[in-house]
Each structure stands twice: as structure tokens, then as C-alpha cells.
Amino acid sequence: MLRPALLLALLPFIAHAEELPAPVKAIEKQGITIIKSFDAPGGMKGWLGKYQDMGVTVYLTPDGKHAISGYMYDEQGKNLSEQVIQKELYAPAGRKLWQRMEKAGWLLDGKKEAPRVIYVFADPFCPYCLQFWQQARPWVDAGKVQLRTLLVGVIKPESPATAAAILTADDPAKRWHDYEQSGGKLALTVPSSIPPAQQKTLQENQAIMDALGASATPALYYMNDQNELQQVVGLPDKEQLNMMMGAR
């Protein structure tokens, strides 16, 4: 489940039109930004908010005189607050990030008609990116998954220029495919200075990766069946891989 630290920064917070009860106002003064109200179980009213870029819930007691900040659980131990936060805050913000990746300068690996899309932030010198690329072959070659790679330069000082060498090719997607297929041994013409267009692409890719809260490669993103953005940072294990890719 996606929980990047900067996720809520993308949400268009709308000022609440209703007058807040005094106890909720008191909690708001503690640094919680109130976003919207919602109906809670047990005759209580709830409010969604954020505190230090994390979703929080606040509940007003039925007498209207007390407010509680925290999680609400039902008799089965289900976290009702977490469900509200995921549905109302994290899921919409995740979809906005997905749209941002869709507009980025990614390289297609696989068929554009493939039903499952995975975005990959990768560095040319990342050994785990190469391993993931190799792991993905059965699904990609079968036309079930398309990888959309956003190149970044984070591992070595020469990473940005090496990424630029791939991006300046006549067919960058094919060059990236051939580079990974060679195990990173394909000879590249690395520029002494990165051209402006490729520099802009790398900066935009890095900005998106930062917004997602990822600090390592590969950083992998896909939508689950509930249209919620999912994140795997680092080489996925077998269970994560199957969940991400689907049935072969």
C-alpha cells in the first residue's frame, strides 16, 4: 500500500464551509489541517485532516463537547479510520500521481495494448533494475504487461549522462531495451554535457520520484483492482512480483 510522505501535498485541499465545533477547532490549533467531515459510527461525526503530510481522523463525541484524534476500530478489530483515509485521501492523491507519470517522458517496453501498466524508475547502473527487467520478461513478452521506464541518475556521478545517452538515441526505448538485454554492457556514446531536452526529462522524472517518496531504484508503481496506486521500492519478491504482474 502506498504511503509516500509527500503524497498528501498533491491534494487540492478545500476549505471546509461548515463551522467547526469548538473541540475540533482546539485540535486544529495543534497543527492539524481539517479537510472534510464524514459520518462516523456510534452517533459520532468525524473529520478528515492531515498532520505533517499524513492523514488523520478526528471524532466528535455525541454531546459535542469532546473531540478525539486517532483511529476507530469495530468489534472485529477492523481499522475504520484507515479505510476512510485510504478512500478519501490516499487513493485520490495516488491517482493524481499516476496521471503525472502518464504525462512524463517514459520509455515503453512491451506492447502498448498490454492491459497491465507498471511504471519503473530506473538508473542505468542499477543491478536490481536489471534483475527486475529480466524477471518481467515472461509477462512482457506474452503481451500481458507493459513497462514504462522513467530514467533517473541517482547511483553514480556518471548516471545522469549515461541516462542521457539512452534518451538521445533515435529510438530511446529500443536503446534501453538493448542496454538491459546486454546486462548493461552495450556501448553508449555518453555526452560530455547533457543536452537541455534530456536534462529536463531527467529532472522531471526525479521530481516525480521525489513526490512519490522513493529514494532507491527500482521504484515500481501500478494500480490494483480497486484503482489504488501501489508501490514497491527495490527488487520485488516472488509474491510482490506475481501480485504486480498478474497471472502468466
PDB file of C-alpha atoms in Angstrom:
ATOM      1  CA  MET A   1       0.000   0.000   0.000  1.00  0.00           C
ATOM      2  CA  LEU A   2       1.302   3.412  -0.941  1.00  0.00           C
ATOM      3  CA  ARG A   3       2.281   5.735   1.886  1.00  0.00           C
ATOM      4  CA  PRO A   4       4.795   8.251   0.470  1.00  0.00           C
ATOM      5  CA  ALA A   5       5.494  11.128   2.831  1.00  0.00           C
ATOM      6  CA  LEU A   6       4.656  13.777   0.229  1.00  0.00           C
ATOM      7  CA  LEU A   7       1.509  12.132  -1.099  1.00  0.00           C
ATOM      8  CA  LEU A   8      -0.970  14.470   0.541  1.00  0.00           C
ATOM      9  CA  ALA A   9       0.892  17.500  -0.735  1.00  0.00           C
ATOM     10  CA  LEU A  10      -0.766  16.894  -4.092  1.00  0.00           C
ATOM     11  CA  LEU A  11      -4.290  17.007  -2.732  1.00  0.00           C
ATOM     12  CA  PRO A  12      -6.323  20.134  -3.555  1.00  0.00           C
ATOM     13  CA  PHE A  13      -7.432  20.902  -0.035  1.00  0.00           C
ATOM     14  CA  ILE A  14     -10.807  22.640   0.005  1.00  0.00           C
ATOM     15  CA  ALA A  15     -11.616  24.811   2.972  1.00  0.00           C
ATOM     16  CA  HIS A  16     -14.498  23.373   4.961  1.00  0.00           C
ATOM     17  CA  ALA A  17     -17.601  25.552   4.657  1.00  0.00           C
ATOM     18  CA  GLU A  18     -19.199  24.396   7.893  1.00  0.00           C
ATOM     19  CA  GLU A  19     -18.405  25.907  11.263  1.00  0.00           C
ATOM     20  CA  LEU A  20     -16.238  23.546  13.274  1.00  0.00           C
ATOM     21  CA  PRO A  21     -17.295  22.572  16.794  1.00  0.00           C
ATOM     22  CA  ALA A  22     -15.109  24.087  19.491  1.00  0.00           C
ATOM     23  CA  PRO A  23     -13.333  20.806  20.418  1.00  0.00           C
ATOM     24  CA  VAL A  24     -12.402  20.214  16.754  1.00  0.00           C
ATOM     25  CA  LYS A  25     -11.173  23.785  16.471  1.00  0.00           C
ATOM     26  CA  ALA A  26      -8.993  23.148  19.506  1.00  0.00           C
ATOM     27  CA  ILE A  27      -7.408  20.130  17.801  1.00  0.00           C
ATOM     28  CA  GLU A  28      -6.977  22.155  14.619  1.00  0.00           C
ATOM     29  CA  LYS A  29      -4.875  24.647  16.585  1.00  0.00           C
ATOM     30  CA  GLN A  30      -2.477  21.815  17.407  1.00  0.00           C
ATOM     31  CA  GLY A  31      -1.351  21.782  13.778  1.00  0.00           C
ATOM     32  CA  ILE A  32      -3.919  19.500  12.128  1.00  0.00           C
ATOM     33  CA  THR A  33      -5.356  20.790   8.852  1.00  0.00           C
ATOM     34  CA  ILE A  34      -9.056  19.866   8.671  1.00  0.00           C
ATOM     35  CA  ILE A  35     -10.141  18.836   5.172  1.00  0.00           C
ATOM     36  CA  LYS A  36     -13.698  17.497   5.270  1.00  0.00           C
ATOM     37  CA  SER A  37     -16.294  15.924   7.548  1.00  0.00           C
ATOM     38  CA  PHE A  38     -17.790  12.448   7.319  1.00  0.00           C
ATOM     39  CA  ASP A  39     -20.399  10.366   9.120  1.00  0.00           C
ATOM     40  CA  ALA A  40     -18.890   8.010  11.697  1.00  0.00           C
ATOM     41  CA  PRO A  41     -20.426   5.027  13.539  1.00  0.00           C
ATOM     42  CA  GLY A  42     -21.902   5.209  17.007  1.00  0.00           C
ATOM     43  CA  GLY A  43     -23.643   8.538  16.561  1.00  0.00           C
ATOM     44  CA  MET A  44     -20.314  10.315  16.134  1.00  0.00           C
ATOM     45  CA  LYS A  45     -19.236  12.744  13.457  1.00  0.00           C
ATOM     46  CA  GLY A  46     -15.757  12.600  12.008  1.00  0.00           C
ATOM     47  CA  TRP A  47     -13.356  14.893  10.199  1.00  0.00           C
ATOM     48  CA  LEU A  48     -10.512  14.048   7.870  1.00  0.00           C
ATOM     49  CA  GLY A  49      -7.344  16.020   8.229  1.00  0.00           C
ATOM     50  CA  LYS A  50      -3.628  15.956   7.701  1.00  0.00           C
ATOM     51  CA  TYR A  51      -0.776  16.322  10.123  1.00  0.00           C
ATOM     52  CA  GLN A  52       2.804  16.515   8.847  1.00  0.00           C
ATOM     53  CA  ASP A  53       1.693  15.130   5.458  1.00  0.00           C
ATOM     54  CA  MET A  54      -0.109  12.148   6.969  1.00  0.00           C
ATOM     55  CA  GLY A  55      -3.856  11.534   7.010  1.00  0.00           C
ATOM     56  CA  VAL A  56      -5.575  11.728  10.385  1.00  0.00           C
ATOM     57  CA  THR A  57      -9.129  11.380  11.669  1.00  0.00           C
ATOM     58  CA  VAL A  58     -10.863  13.388  14.381  1.00  0.00           C
ATOM     59  CA  TYR A  59     -14.099  12.288  16.071  1.00  0.00           C
ATOM     60  CA  LEU A  60     -16.635  14.389  17.965  1.00  0.00           C
ATOM     61  CA  THR A  61     -18.465  12.757  20.859  1.00  0.00           C
ATOM     62  CA  PRO A  62     -22.305  12.778  20.633  1.00  0.00           C
ATOM     63  CA  ASP A  63     -22.569  15.523  23.261  1.00  0.00           C
ATOM     64  CA  GLY A  64     -20.478  17.804  21.064  1.00  0.00           C
ATOM     65  CA  LYS A  65     -18.147  18.675  23.911  1.00  0.00           C
ATOM     66  CA  HIS A  66     -15.177  16.427  23.263  1.00  0.00           C
ATOM     67  CA  ALA A  67     -13.028  15.549  20.233  1.00  0.00           C
ATOM     68  CA  ILE A  68     -10.704  12.578  19.829  1.00  0.00           C
ATOM     69  CA  SER A  69      -7.856  12.347  17.333  1.00  0.00           C
ATOM     70  CA  GLY A  70      -6.936   8.780  16.390  1.00  0.00           C
ATOM     71  CA  TYR A  71      -8.169   5.507  14.891  1.00  0.00           C
ATOM     72  CA  MET A  72     -11.605   3.955  15.308  1.00  0.00           C
ATOM     73  CA  TYR A  73     -11.949   0.146  15.316  1.00  0.00           C
ATOM     74  CA  ASP A  74     -15.017  -2.070  15.091  1.00  0.00           C
ATOM     75  CA  GLU A  75     -15.712  -5.228  17.125  1.00  0.00           C
ATOM     76  CA  GLN A  76     -13.728  -7.360  14.640  1.00  0.00           C
ATOM     77  CA  GLY A  77     -10.679  -5.145  15.053  1.00  0.00           C
ATOM     78  CA  LYS A  78     -11.045  -3.532  11.640  1.00  0.00           C
ATOM     79  CA  ASN A  79      -9.477  -0.079  11.397  1.00  0.00           C
ATOM     80  CA  LEU A  80     -12.386   2.053  10.168  1.00  0.00           C
ATOM     81  CA  SER A  81     -10.336   5.241  10.188  1.00  0.00           C
ATOM     82  CA  GLU A  82      -7.708   3.761   7.899  1.00  0.00           C
ATOM     83  CA  GLN A  83     -10.417   2.814   5.396  1.00  0.00           C
ATOM     84  CA  VAL A  84     -11.684   6.387   5.282  1.00  0.00           C
ATOM     85  CA  ILE A  85      -8.188   7.843   4.950  1.00  0.00           C
ATOM     86  CA  GLN A  86      -7.325   5.432   2.137  1.00  0.00           C
ATOM     87  CA  LYS A  87     -10.551   6.037   0.211  1.00  0.00           C
ATOM     88  CA  GLU A  88     -10.859   9.786   0.670  1.00  0.00           C
ATOM     89  CA  LEU A  89      -7.231  10.924   0.785  1.00  0.00           C
ATOM     90  CA  TYR A  90      -4.571   8.479  -0.351  1.00  0.00           C
ATOM     91  CA  ALA A  91      -6.446   6.918  -3.273  1.00  0.00           C
ATOM     92  CA  PRO A  92      -7.328  10.253  -4.979  1.00  0.00           C
ATOM     93  CA  ALA A  93      -3.790  11.554  -4.414  1.00  0.00           C
ATOM     94  CA  GLY A  94      -2.374   8.326  -5.848  1.00  0.00           C
ATOM     95  CA  ARG A  95      -4.480   8.715  -8.978  1.00  0.00           C
ATOM     96  CA  LYS A  96      -3.122  12.239  -9.418  1.00  0.00           C
ATOM     97  CA  LEU A  97       0.415  10.891  -9.211  1.00  0.00           C
ATOM     98  CA  TRP A  98      -0.468   8.202 -11.751  1.00  0.00           C
ATOM     99  CA  GLN A  99      -1.694  10.891 -14.140  1.00  0.00           C
ATOM    100  CA  ARG A 100       1.561  12.755 -13.616  1.00  0.00           C
ATOM    101  CA  MET A 101       3.543   9.637 -14.559  1.00  0.00           C
ATOM    102  CA  GLU A 102       1.365   9.147 -17.638  1.00  0.00           C
ATOM    103  CA  LYS A 103       2.464  12.562 -18.922  1.00  0.00           C
ATOM    104  CA  ALA A 104       6.158  12.004 -18.176  1.00  0.00           C
ATOM    105  CA  GLY A 105       8.955  11.023 -20.570  1.00  0.00           C
ATOM    106  CA  TRP A 106       8.785   7.249 -20.145  1.00  0.00           C
ATOM    107  CA  LEU A 107      10.194   4.513 -22.382  1.00  0.00           C
ATOM    108  CA  LEU A 108       7.830   1.749 -23.459  1.00  0.00           C
ATOM    109  CA  ASP A 109       8.905  -1.855 -23.037  1.00  0.00           C
ATOM    110  CA  GLY A 110       6.301  -4.279 -24.364  1.00  0.00           C
ATOM    111  CA  LYS A 111       3.104  -3.859 -26.318  1.00  0.00           C
ATOM    112  CA  LYS A 112       1.223  -0.600 -25.891  1.00  0.00           C
ATOM    113  CA  GLU A 113      -2.002  -2.635 -25.867  1.00  0.00           C
ATOM    114  CA  ALA A 114      -0.858  -4.704 -22.877  1.00  0.00           C
ATOM    115  CA  PRO A 115      -3.589  -4.399 -20.225  1.00  0.00           C
ATOM    116  CA  ARG A 116      -1.323  -4.085 -17.178  1.00  0.00           C
ATOM    117  CA  VAL A 117       0.871  -0.999 -16.842  1.00  0.00           C
ATOM    118  CA  ILE A 118       3.854  -0.708 -14.495  1.00  0.00           C
ATOM    119  CA  TYR A 119       5.931   2.429 -14.140  1.00  0.00           C
ATOM    120  CA  VAL A 120       9.597   1.841 -13.342  1.00  0.00           C
ATOM    121  CA  PHE A 121      12.069   4.438 -12.091  1.00  0.00           C
ATOM    122  CA  ALA A 122      15.456   3.058 -13.108  1.00  0.00           C
ATOM    123  CA  ASP A 123      19.125   4.058 -13.110  1.00  0.00           C
ATOM    124  CA  PRO A 124      21.394   2.686 -15.876  1.00  0.00           C
ATOM    125  CA  PHE A 125      23.815   1.373 -13.222  1.00  0.00           C
ATOM    126  CA  CYS A 126      21.158  -0.224 -11.003  1.00  0.00           C
ATOM    127  CA  PRO A 127      21.728  -4.016 -10.789  1.00  0.00           C
ATOM    128  CA  TYR A 128      18.302  -4.575  -9.243  1.00  0.00           C
ATOM    129  CA  CYS A 129      16.665  -2.675 -12.117  1.00  0.00           C
ATOM    130  CA  LEU A 130      18.323  -5.134 -14.464  1.00  0.00           C
ATOM    131  CA  GLN A 131      17.131  -8.087 -12.379  1.00  0.00           C
ATOM    132  CA  PHE A 132      13.584  -6.756 -12.401  1.00  0.00           C
ATOM    133  CA  TRP A 133      13.774  -6.223 -16.170  1.00  0.00           C
ATOM    134  CA  GLN A 134      14.815  -9.871 -16.543  1.00  0.00           C
ATOM    135  CA  GLN A 135      12.103 -11.078 -14.135  1.00  0.00           C
ATOM    136  CA  ALA A 136       9.448  -9.243 -16.127  1.00  0.00           C
ATOM    137  CA  ARG A 137      10.285 -10.873 -19.474  1.00  0.00           C
ATOM    138  CA  PRO A 138       7.650 -13.669 -19.371  1.00  0.00           C
ATOM    139  CA  TRP A 139       4.811 -11.198 -18.807  1.00  0.00           C
ATOM    140  CA  VAL A 140       6.135  -8.526 -21.161  1.00  0.00           C
ATOM    141  CA  ASP A 141       6.918 -10.963 -23.977  1.00  0.00           C
ATOM    142  CA  ALA A 142       3.451 -12.508 -23.609  1.00  0.00           C
ATOM    143  CA  GLY A 143       1.837  -9.118 -24.160  1.00  0.00           C
ATOM    144  CA  LYS A 144       0.265  -9.043 -20.697  1.00  0.00           C
ATOM    145  CA  VAL A 145       2.376  -6.277 -19.147  1.00  0.00           C
ATOM    146  CA  GLN A 146       3.925  -3.095 -20.424  1.00  0.00           C
ATOM    147  CA  LEU A 147       6.761  -1.447 -18.535  1.00  0.00           C
ATOM    148  CA  ARG A 148       7.048   2.308 -18.723  1.00  0.00           C
ATOM    149  CA  THR A 149      10.549   3.249 -17.612  1.00  0.00           C
ATOM    150  CA  LEU A 150      11.413   6.694 -16.299  1.00  0.00           C
ATOM    151  CA  LEU A 151      15.180   7.031 -16.279  1.00  0.00           C
ATOM    152  CA  VAL A 152      16.874   8.829 -13.401  1.00  0.00           C
ATOM    153  CA  GLY A 153      20.501   9.344 -12.425  1.00  0.00           C
ATOM    154  CA  VAL A 154      20.952   8.569  -8.736  1.00  0.00           C
ATOM    155  CA  ILE A 155      23.530   5.810  -8.252  1.00  0.00           C
ATOM    156  CA  LYS A 156      26.792   7.110  -9.744  1.00  0.00           C
ATOM    157  CA  PRO A 157      28.082  10.557 -10.757  1.00  0.00           C
ATOM    158  CA  GLU A 158      28.019   9.353 -14.359  1.00  0.00           C
ATOM    159  CA  SER A 159      24.438   8.051 -14.108  1.00  0.00           C
ATOM    160  CA  PRO A 160      22.716  11.207 -15.479  1.00  0.00           C
ATOM    161  CA  ALA A 161      24.993  11.402 -18.549  1.00  0.00           C
ATOM    162  CA  THR A 162      24.582   7.664 -19.179  1.00  0.00           C
ATOM    163  CA  ALA A 163      20.803   8.010 -18.962  1.00  0.00           C
ATOM    164  CA  ALA A 164      21.046  10.946 -21.349  1.00  0.00           C
ATOM    165  CA  ALA A 165      22.984   8.771 -23.807  1.00  0.00           C
ATOM    166  CA  ILE A 166      19.988   6.451 -23.905  1.00  0.00           C
ATOM    167  CA  LEU A 167      17.460   9.265 -24.158  1.00  0.00           C
ATOM    168  CA  THR A 168      19.289  10.927 -27.089  1.00  0.00           C
ATOM    169  CA  ALA A 169      19.126   7.781 -29.244  1.00  0.00           C
ATOM    170  CA  ASP A 170      16.923   7.763 -32.339  1.00  0.00           C
ATOM    171  CA  ASP A 171      14.784   5.155 -30.576  1.00  0.00           C
ATOM    172  CA  PRO A 172      15.358   5.586 -26.820  1.00  0.00           C
ATOM    173  CA  ALA A 173      13.005   2.747 -25.888  1.00  0.00           C
ATOM    174  CA  LYS A 174      14.885   0.283 -28.113  1.00  0.00           C
ATOM    175  CA  ARG A 175      18.221   1.558 -26.832  1.00  0.00           C
ATOM    176  CA  TRP A 176      17.109   0.981 -23.236  1.00  0.00           C
ATOM    177  CA  HIS A 177      15.847  -2.499 -24.141  1.00  0.00           C
ATOM    178  CA  ASP A 178      19.140  -3.370 -25.828  1.00  0.00           C
ATOM    179  CA  TYR A 179      21.127  -1.927 -22.935  1.00  0.00           C
ATOM    180  CA  GLU A 180      19.285  -4.029 -20.358  1.00  0.00           C
ATOM    181  CA  GLN A 181      19.375  -7.081 -22.602  1.00  0.00           C
ATOM    182  CA  SER A 182      23.166  -6.723 -22.766  1.00  0.00           C
ATOM    183  CA  GLY A 183      23.374  -6.637 -18.972  1.00  0.00           C
ATOM    184  CA  GLY A 184      24.468  -3.019 -19.077  1.00  0.00           C
ATOM    185  CA  LYS A 185      27.407  -3.791 -21.372  1.00  0.00           C
ATOM    186  CA  LEU A 186      26.075  -2.128 -24.531  1.00  0.00           C
ATOM    187  CA  ALA A 187      28.477   0.590 -25.669  1.00  0.00           C
ATOM    188  CA  LEU A 188      26.943   4.041 -25.357  1.00  0.00           C
ATOM    189  CA  THR A 189      28.075   7.425 -26.609  1.00  0.00           C
ATOM    190  CA  VAL A 190      27.963   9.312 -23.331  1.00  0.00           C
ATOM    191  CA  PRO A 191      27.806  13.091 -23.816  1.00  0.00           C
ATOM    192  CA  SER A 192      30.285  15.318 -22.018  1.00  0.00           C
ATOM    193  CA  SER A 193      27.372  17.588 -21.142  1.00  0.00           C
ATOM    194  CA  ILE A 194      23.708  16.653 -21.028  1.00  0.00           C
ATOM    195  CA  PRO A 195      21.581  18.308 -23.733  1.00  0.00           C
ATOM    196  CA  PRO A 196      18.833  20.597 -22.382  1.00  0.00           C
ATOM    197  CA  ALA A 197      15.925  18.400 -23.535  1.00  0.00           C
ATOM    198  CA  GLN A 198      17.306  15.290 -21.870  1.00  0.00           C
ATOM    199  CA  GLN A 199      18.285  17.259 -18.770  1.00  0.00           C
ATOM    200  CA  LYS A 200      14.691  18.449 -18.473  1.00  0.00           C
ATOM    201  CA  THR A 201      13.379  14.884 -18.788  1.00  0.00           C
ATOM    202  CA  LEU A 202      15.734  13.616 -16.089  1.00  0.00           C
ATOM    203  CA  GLN A 203      14.823  16.480 -13.767  1.00  0.00           C
ATOM    204  CA  GLU A 204      11.100  15.893 -14.270  1.00  0.00           C
ATOM    205  CA  ASN A 205      11.492  12.153 -13.671  1.00  0.00           C
ATOM    206  CA  GLN A 206      13.455  12.836 -10.490  1.00  0.00           C
ATOM    207  CA  ALA A 207      10.838  15.323  -9.282  1.00  0.00           C
ATOM    208  CA  ILE A 208       8.081  12.724  -9.716  1.00  0.00           C
ATOM    209  CA  MET A 209      10.152  10.096  -7.931  1.00  0.00           C
ATOM    210  CA  ASP A 210      10.714  12.528  -5.064  1.00  0.00           C
ATOM    211  CA  ALA A 211       6.998  13.307  -4.896  1.00  0.00           C
ATOM    212  CA  LEU A 212       6.306   9.587  -4.612  1.00  0.00           C
ATOM    213  CA  GLY A 213       8.680   9.390  -1.679  1.00  0.00           C
ATOM    214  CA  ALA A 214      11.001   6.845  -3.310  1.00  0.00           C
ATOM    215  CA  SER A 215      14.709   7.035  -2.542  1.00  0.00           C
ATOM    216  CA  ALA A 216      16.034   3.964  -4.352  1.00  0.00           C
ATOM    217  CA  THR A 217      15.731   2.142  -7.673  1.00  0.00           C
ATOM    218  CA  PRO A 218      13.916   0.302  -8.992  1.00  0.00           C
ATOM    219  CA  ALA A 219      10.831   2.117  -7.764  1.00  0.00           C
ATOM    220  CA  LEU A 220       7.765   0.366  -9.185  1.00  0.00           C
ATOM    221  CA  TYR A 221       4.183   1.626  -9.411  1.00  0.00           C
ATOM    222  CA  TYR A 222       0.964   0.015 -10.550  1.00  0.00           C
ATOM    223  CA  MET A 223      -2.782   0.234  -9.940  1.00  0.00           C
ATOM    224  CA  ASN A 224      -4.541  -2.539  -8.048  1.00  0.00           C
ATOM    225  CA  ASP A 225      -8.068  -3.792  -8.761  1.00  0.00           C
ATOM    226  CA  GLN A 226      -9.501  -1.008  -6.563  1.00  0.00           C
ATOM    227  CA  ASN A 227      -7.768   1.643  -8.706  1.00  0.00           C
ATOM    228  CA  GLU A 228      -5.363   2.433  -5.863  1.00  0.00           C
ATOM    229  CA  LEU A 229      -1.734   3.251  -6.551  1.00  0.00           C
ATOM    230  CA  GLN A 230       0.674   0.617  -5.236  1.00  0.00           C
ATOM    231  CA  GLN A 231       4.402   0.995  -4.619  1.00  0.00           C
ATOM    232  CA  VAL A 232       7.305  -1.454  -4.467  1.00  0.00           C
ATOM    233  CA  VAL A 233      10.762   0.035  -3.904  1.00  0.00           C
ATOM    234  CA  GLY A 234      13.661  -2.295  -4.582  1.00  0.00           C
ATOM    235  CA  LEU A 235      13.648  -5.711  -6.188  1.00  0.00           C
ATOM    236  CA  PRO A 236      10.217  -7.328  -5.635  1.00  0.00           C
ATOM    237  CA  ASP A 237       9.990 -10.744  -4.029  1.00  0.00           C
ATOM    238  CA  LYS A 238       8.033 -13.570  -5.674  1.00  0.00           C
ATOM    239  CA  GLU A 239       4.741 -12.650  -4.011  1.00  0.00           C
ATOM    240  CA  GLN A 240       5.081  -8.970  -4.901  1.00  0.00           C
ATOM    241  CA  LEU A 241       6.047  -9.850  -8.454  1.00  0.00           C
ATOM    242  CA  ASN A 242       3.010 -12.066  -9.004  1.00  0.00           C
ATOM    243  CA  MET A 243       0.707  -9.503  -7.445  1.00  0.00           C
ATOM    244  CA  MET A 244       2.140  -6.796  -9.638  1.00  0.00           C
ATOM    245  CA  MET A 245       2.247  -8.747 -12.882  1.00  0.00           C
ATOM    246  CA  GLY A 246      -0.815 -10.950 -12.564  1.00  0.00           C
ATOM    247  CA  ALA A 247      -1.181 -14.495 -13.831  1.00  0.00           C
ATOM    248  CA  ARG A 248       1.201 -15.609 -16.564  1.00  0.00           C
TER     249      ARG A 248
END
